[in-house]
Amino acid sequence: MRLINCETGKLEWFFVSQTVKPPPYAILSHTWDGDTEVTYQDYVDFLAGQGKQPQKNWTKVEKSIVVTLNSKERLKYIWIDTCCIDKSNTSELSEAINSMFKWYARAEVCYAQIADFESEFVPTNEMPGYGSNNNWALGHQTYEMPLVPANPQLTETAKDRLRGCRWFTRGWTLQELIAPLTVEFFDGNWIHFGNRNELGDLLTSVTRIDKRIFESPGTAHQERDIMSILSKMTIAKKMSWAQNRQTAKTEDIAYSLLGIFGVNMAMTYGEENKAFIRLQKEILAQYNDLSIFAWTANPTGNYGIVPKFRGILAHSPAEFANAGSFEPSRNAIANPDFTLTNNGLKISAQVRNIPSSKYLFLSLNCYDKSEGQHNIQGITLQLIGFNKYKRTNPSCLAIKLNSWPLQPKKEFFISSDDTDADTEHLDRSENQSFMFDLKRLEYYEKMRVSHEMAWDDSTAMFNTHGLSTFNACIWFRTRGRANEKVTEYLVACGTIVSSQDGPWLSIVEPHHPVYKAAMDENWDQMGVLGRRAGKTAHSAASEDVDATMSIWVPYDGKDIYQQKSGLRNSASMVKETGTKVFRIWIEAELVNLADGCDMCNMFCSQQ
């Protein structure tokens, strides 16, 4: 890194690594003022004897040097971004941006000049640490820095003016406030009006940054400490600090956050909003903090509309505006594994069914501190493809209710596509679905399903997703006590094969060929046999919309001494009016075979 030698005015280069440190130095934080900033080339030209560019703001550079020389640390060097980075060198610029947080963290002190603020302090000669020998010349100009009393107090009027200053809205100054060991504030006249600790409450109210950042003690190991403090805060909270920040280039809003999240990225100016997407991907690669998904979509487009679906990643820090009080829950330590793939976010997690809806709830294991630890935040998902979901209702987060049924842990994908490309087929696919009514489970229970990727447990539905041929099944078993006989059976269904056919339904016992084909996962064969053995619910040539068939299975769960008892298990398929959703009811009725059998349409086990 380059530093300005405040005694000679020259630029000096220092090799910096994890083990090799530069000499003690101060660092400047400020807002740029267009083309008036003194660039690296301007400074090099000046050192070469070409003089100062008249339109440049040399005063800022010179007064920064004066403050450094007269500091209580008696520092010799200062780093100023405009002068010390050769921005015409792409590789140097990239390295500087990736290293900048560390450079601010390693500085002995950061001088933050708020150019559009006047503190109204009257200079005196009482401030220790700023002696009278504070003259310095760069070229032929000399400056004497104004001195102010120690521990100054801003008036409420001054505080109100300070809140509106540009320094608090710039993207780069966020890390410059957070990273340094200490920050000393100067107004537009270079009058010192306080440090970060003294102004902590005011800074928190203006920036919404967690006050723990400002309360951290200054030590020689501040760089390590600040990263430790940041690691205890949710990604969503840290993103919220940048919600109102602005940068001259769109990409810089992402690049200015690299150090706060401890990640590195190549600089690719021209990618615009993709830079923020890349930032999130880098964060995902290093942390398993689910709060990175705790954003809420802002209205977009000419009509201010929030789309029904969104990809899993946020568009900008502004979408984390409501996450400033999010803290990790106790379950965050056991966050599930996830990784971003070309098929979306691959995650292994448990989800909850949201009753009376087609949505699932995914907990993000963080809570809103303002509402209490029970206020666990999450997002809602909807099945859009085989084992693939997409975030729905993106303009809000959901709150977990423990009464919602919790599904077993499973691996699935969440779409990262912000377009409608992966959801355009939903209307078509939902109209070719088999929905099971599983409310009458007194005598039987569901064991497993054949196509978990097409099964939506929240709605008990097989979603064919527009496939022309789809055959699936559910295995059931009768309920019984530990010493009672348990019997399995299968309910299979499938889509239309031709315009003359309708969806079919079949219920069979384990010895049936349909059952055997299902156990072999030969779904085409199961479809052929199931259509032949089962019932068709609807076809183009018929308005018949109902199909029912039954089987008898042994059962002694009602009375173990009633040796001739059994269950008549019936499956019925009905087409829902105006759709191609086929609802399937499964029912079981206890029968006594000693009374005879009059079930004319039964597949009896004795046949």
PDB file of N, CA and C in Angstrom, residues 327-373:
ATOM      1  N   GLU A 327     -31.890 -10.904  15.014  1.00  0.00           N
ATOM      2  CA  GLU A 327     -30.845 -11.600  15.748  1.00  0.00           C
ATOM      3  C   GLU A 327     -30.930 -13.099  15.455  1.00  0.00           C
ATOM      4  N   PRO A 328     -29.803 -13.814  15.543  1.00  0.00           N
ATOM      5  CA  PRO A 328     -29.855 -15.263  15.316  1.00  0.00           C
ATOM      6  C   PRO A 328     -30.614 -15.969  16.430  1.00  0.00           C
ATOM      7  N   SER A 329     -31.451 -16.928  16.076  1.00  0.00           N
ATOM      8  CA  SER A 329     -32.164 -17.704  17.089  1.00  0.00           C
ATOM      9  C   SER A 329     -31.242 -18.783  17.651  1.00  0.00           C
ATOM     10  N   ARG A 330     -31.703 -19.454  18.687  1.00  0.00           N
ATOM     11  CA  ARG A 330     -30.897 -20.507  19.290  1.00  0.00           C
ATOM     12  C   ARG A 330     -30.673 -21.662  18.323  1.00  0.00           C
ATOM     13  N   ASN A 331     -31.578 -21.826  17.372  1.00  0.00           N
ATOM     14  CA  ASN A 331     -31.436 -22.901  16.397  1.00  0.00           C
ATOM     15  C   ASN A 331     -30.472 -22.560  15.266  1.00  0.00           C
ATOM     16  N   ALA A 332     -30.000 -21.306  15.224  1.00  0.00           N
ATOM     17  CA  ALA A 332     -29.133 -20.884  14.122  1.00  0.00           C
ATOM     18  C   ALA A 332     -27.827 -21.671  14.101  1.00  0.00           C
ATOM     19  N   ILE A 333     -27.399 -22.157  15.277  1.00  0.00           N
ATOM     20  CA  ILE A 333     -26.154 -22.914  15.338  1.00  0.00           C
ATOM     21  C   ILE A 333     -26.279 -24.232  14.566  1.00  0.00           C
ATOM     22  N   ALA A 334     -27.507 -24.681  14.339  1.00  0.00           N
ATOM     23  CA  ALA A 334     -27.748 -25.916  13.596  1.00  0.00           C
ATOM     24  C   ALA A 334     -28.380 -25.639  12.243  1.00  0.00           C
ATOM     25  N   ASN A 335     -28.065 -24.484  11.660  1.00  0.00           N
ATOM     26  CA  ASN A 335     -28.606 -24.158  10.343  1.00  0.00           C
ATOM     27  C   ASN A 335     -28.271 -25.265   9.347  1.00  0.00           C
ATOM     28  N   PRO A 336     -29.181 -25.582   8.436  1.00  0.00           N
ATOM     29  CA  PRO A 336     -28.934 -26.661   7.469  1.00  0.00           C
ATOM     30  C   PRO A 336     -27.877 -26.277   6.443  1.00  0.00           C
ATOM     31  N   ASP A 337     -27.319 -27.299   5.819  1.00  0.00           N
ATOM     32  CA  ASP A 337     -26.382 -27.063   4.733  1.00  0.00           C
ATOM     33  C   ASP A 337     -27.133 -26.562   3.503  1.00  0.00           C
ATOM     34  N   PHE A 338     -26.531 -25.648   2.782  1.00  0.00           N
ATOM     35  CA  PHE A 338     -27.103 -25.216   1.516  1.00  0.00           C
ATOM     36  C   PHE A 338     -25.988 -24.712   0.619  1.00  0.00           C
ATOM     37  N   THR A 339     -26.230 -24.793  -0.670  1.00  0.00           N
ATOM     38  CA  THR A 339     -25.260 -24.327  -1.644  1.00  0.00           C
ATOM     39  C   THR A 339     -26.002 -23.885  -2.893  1.00  0.00           C
ATOM     40  N   LEU A 340     -25.440 -22.920  -3.602  1.00  0.00           N
ATOM     41  CA  LEU A 340     -26.074 -22.411  -4.812  1.00  0.00           C
ATOM     42  C   LEU A 340     -25.573 -23.203  -6.007  1.00  0.00           C
ATOM     43  N   THR A 341     -26.495 -23.775  -6.769  1.00  0.00           N
ATOM     44  CA  THR A 341     -26.165 -24.586  -7.941  1.00  0.00           C
ATOM     45  C   THR A 341     -26.811 -23.975  -9.178  1.00  0.00           C
ATOM     46  N   ASN A 342     -26.585 -24.610 -10.330  1.00  0.00           N
ATOM     47  CA  ASN A 342     -27.227 -24.117 -11.554  1.00  0.00           C
ATOM     48  C   ASN A 342     -28.713 -24.456 -11.601  1.00  0.00           C
ATOM     49  N   ASN A 343     -29.198 -25.170 -10.584  1.00  0.00           N
ATOM     50  CA  ASN A 343     -30.626 -25.466 -10.477  1.00  0.00           C
ATOM     51  C   ASN A 343     -31.266 -24.689  -9.336  1.00  0.00           C
ATOM     52  N   GLY A 344     -30.531 -23.723  -8.785  1.00  0.00           N
ATOM     53  CA  GLY A 344     -31.044 -22.939  -7.670  1.00  0.00           C
ATOM     54  C   GLY A 344     -30.328 -23.281  -6.388  1.00  0.00           C
ATOM     55  N   LEU A 345     -30.914 -22.868  -5.272  1.00  0.00           N
ATOM     56  CA  LEU A 345     -30.331 -23.134  -3.956  1.00  0.00           C
ATOM     57  C   LEU A 345     -30.679 -24.554  -3.540  1.00  0.00           C
ATOM     58  N   LYS A 346     -29.659 -25.358  -3.333  1.00  0.00           N
ATOM     59  CA  LYS A 346     -29.850 -26.730  -2.884  1.00  0.00           C
ATOM     60  C   LYS A 346     -29.740 -26.745  -1.365  1.00  0.00           C
ATOM     61  N   ILE A 347     -30.786 -27.192  -0.688  1.00  0.00           N
ATOM     62  CA  ILE A 347     -30.829 -27.112   0.768  1.00  0.00           C
ATOM     63  C   ILE A 347     -31.417 -28.394   1.330  1.00  0.00           C
ATOM     64  N   SER A 348     -30.927 -28.789   2.481  1.00  0.00           N
ATOM     65  CA  SER A 348     -31.460 -29.945   3.194  1.00  0.00           C
ATOM     66  C   SER A 348     -32.052 -29.434   4.492  1.00  0.00           C
ATOM     67  N   ALA A 349     -33.377 -29.396   4.572  1.00  0.00           N
ATOM     68  CA  ALA A 349     -34.023 -28.738   5.701  1.00  0.00           C
ATOM     69  C   ALA A 349     -35.412 -29.301   5.937  1.00  0.00           C
ATOM     70  N   GLN A 350     -35.978 -28.916   7.072  1.00  0.00           N
ATOM     71  CA  GLN A 350     -37.362 -29.221   7.371  1.00  0.00           C
ATOM     72  C   GLN A 350     -38.220 -28.003   7.055  1.00  0.00           C
ATOM     73  N   VAL A 351     -39.371 -28.240   6.504  1.00  0.00           N
ATOM     74  CA  VAL A 351     -40.318 -27.166   6.232  1.00  0.00           C
ATOM     75  C   VAL A 351     -41.639 -27.494   6.922  1.00  0.00           C
ATOM     76  N   ARG A 352     -42.451 -26.466   7.083  1.00  0.00           N
ATOM     77  CA  ARG A 352     -43.764 -26.648   7.705  1.00  0.00           C
ATOM     78  C   ARG A 352     -44.871 -26.427   6.673  1.00  0.00           C
ATOM     79  N   ASN A 353     -45.920 -27.217   6.771  1.00  0.00           N
ATOM     80  CA  ASN A 353     -47.093 -26.993   5.940  1.00  0.00           C
ATOM     81  C   ASN A 353     -47.898 -25.833   6.511  1.00  0.00           C
ATOM     82  N   ILE A 354     -48.265 -24.891   5.674  1.00  0.00           N
ATOM     83  CA  ILE A 354     -49.154 -23.817   6.108  1.00  0.00           C
ATOM     84  C   ILE A 354     -50.583 -24.279   5.824  1.00  0.00           C
ATOM     85  N   PRO A 355     -51.388 -24.546   6.856  1.00  0.00           N
ATOM     86  CA  PRO A 355     -52.715 -25.145   6.650  1.00  0.00           C
ATOM     87  C   PRO A 355     -53.580 -24.357   5.681  1.00  0.00           C
ATOM     88  N   SER A 356     -54.403 -25.100   4.962  1.00  0.00           N
ATOM     89  CA  SER A 356     -55.385 -24.534   4.026  1.00  0.00           C
ATOM     90  C   SER A 356     -54.727 -23.679   2.955  1.00  0.00           C
ATOM     91  N   SER A 357     -53.510 -24.053   2.562  1.00  0.00           N
ATOM     92  CA  SER A 357     -52.827 -23.332   1.493  1.00  0.00           C
ATOM     93  C   SER A 357     -51.905 -24.297   0.771  1.00  0.00           C
ATOM     94  N   LYS A 358     -51.350 -23.843  -0.333  1.00  0.00           N
ATOM     95  CA  LYS A 358     -50.389 -24.644  -1.091  1.00  0.00           C
ATOM     96  C   LYS A 358     -48.960 -24.207  -0.793  1.00  0.00           C
ATOM     97  N   TYR A 359     -48.770 -23.459   0.292  1.00  0.00           N
ATOM     98  CA  TYR A 359     -47.465 -22.909   0.616  1.00  0.00           C
ATOM     99  C   TYR A 359     -46.787 -23.698   1.732  1.00  0.00           C
ATOM    100  N   LEU A 360     -45.467 -23.634   1.717  1.00  0.00           N
ATOM    101  CA  LEU A 360     -44.649 -24.187   2.780  1.00  0.00           C
ATOM    102  C   LEU A 360     -43.914 -23.046   3.475  1.00  0.00           C
ATOM    103  N   PHE A 361     -43.584 -23.260   4.730  1.00  0.00           N
ATOM    104  CA  PHE A 361     -42.840 -22.276   5.513  1.00  0.00           C
ATOM    105  C   PHE A 361     -41.437 -22.808   5.775  1.00  0.00           C
ATOM    106  N   LEU A 362     -40.426 -22.006   5.410  1.00  0.00           N
ATOM    107  CA  LEU A 362     -39.028 -22.335   5.696  1.00  0.00           C
ATOM    108  C   LEU A 362     -38.503 -21.351   6.732  1.00  0.00           C
ATOM    109  N   SER A 363     -38.136 -21.855   7.901  1.00  0.00           N
ATOM    110  CA  SER A 363     -37.604 -20.991   8.952  1.00  0.00           C
ATOM    111  C   SER A 363     -36.211 -20.505   8.579  1.00  0.00           C
ATOM    112  N   LEU A 364     -35.945 -19.226   8.855  1.00  0.00           N
ATOM    113  CA  LEU A 364     -34.631 -18.638   8.613  1.00  0.00           C
ATOM    114  C   LEU A 364     -33.819 -18.537   9.902  1.00  0.00           C
ATOM    115  N   ASN A 365     -34.341 -19.099  10.981  1.00  0.00           N
ATOM    116  CA  ASN A 365     -33.633 -19.174  12.264  1.00  0.00           C
ATOM    117  C   ASN A 365     -33.090 -17.819  12.720  1.00  0.00           C
ATOM    118  N   CYS A 366     -33.895 -16.797  12.565  1.00  0.00           N
ATOM    119  CA  CYS A 366     -33.579 -15.484  13.126  1.00  0.00           C
ATOM    120  C   CYS A 366     -34.894 -14.875  13.603  1.00  0.00           C
ATOM    121  N   TYR A 367     -34.790 -13.970  14.567  1.00  0.00           N
ATOM    122  CA  TYR A 367     -36.002 -13.367  15.110  1.00  0.00           C
ATOM    123  C   TYR A 367     -35.847 -11.859  15.181  1.00  0.00           C
ATOM    124  N   ASP A 368     -36.976 -11.195  15.231  1.00  0.00           N
ATOM    125  CA  ASP A 368     -37.013  -9.746  15.338  1.00  0.00           C
ATOM    126  C   ASP A 368     -36.904  -9.380  16.812  1.00  0.00           C
ATOM    127  N   LYS A 369     -35.775  -8.785  17.195  1.00  0.00           N
ATOM    128  CA  LYS A 369     -35.524  -8.468  18.603  1.00  0.00           C
ATOM    129  C   LYS A 369     -36.596  -7.550  19.170  1.00  0.00           C
ATOM    130  N   SER A 370     -37.145  -6.697  18.340  1.00  0.00           N
ATOM    131  CA  SER A 370     -38.169  -5.764  18.816  1.00  0.00           C
ATOM    132  C   SER A 370     -39.475  -6.460  19.151  1.00  0.00           C
ATOM    133  N   GLU A 371     -39.645  -7.694  18.649  1.00  0.00           N
ATOM    134  CA  GLU A 371     -40.886  -8.428  18.882  1.00  0.00           C
ATOM    135  C   GLU A 371     -40.702  -9.599  19.848  1.00  0.00           C
ATOM    136  N   GLY A 372     -39.466  -9.984  20.137  1.00  0.00           N
ATOM    137  CA  GLY A 372     -39.225 -11.095  21.056  1.00  0.00           C
ATOM    138  C   GLY A 372     -38.698 -12.330  20.346  1.00  0.00           C
ATOM    139  N   GLN A 373     -38.084 -13.232  21.122  1.00  0.00           N
ATOM    140  CA  GLN A 373     -37.415 -14.398  20.554  1.00  0.00           C
ATOM    141  C   GLN A 373     -38.373 -15.391  19.909  1.00  0.00           C
TER     142      GLN A 373
END
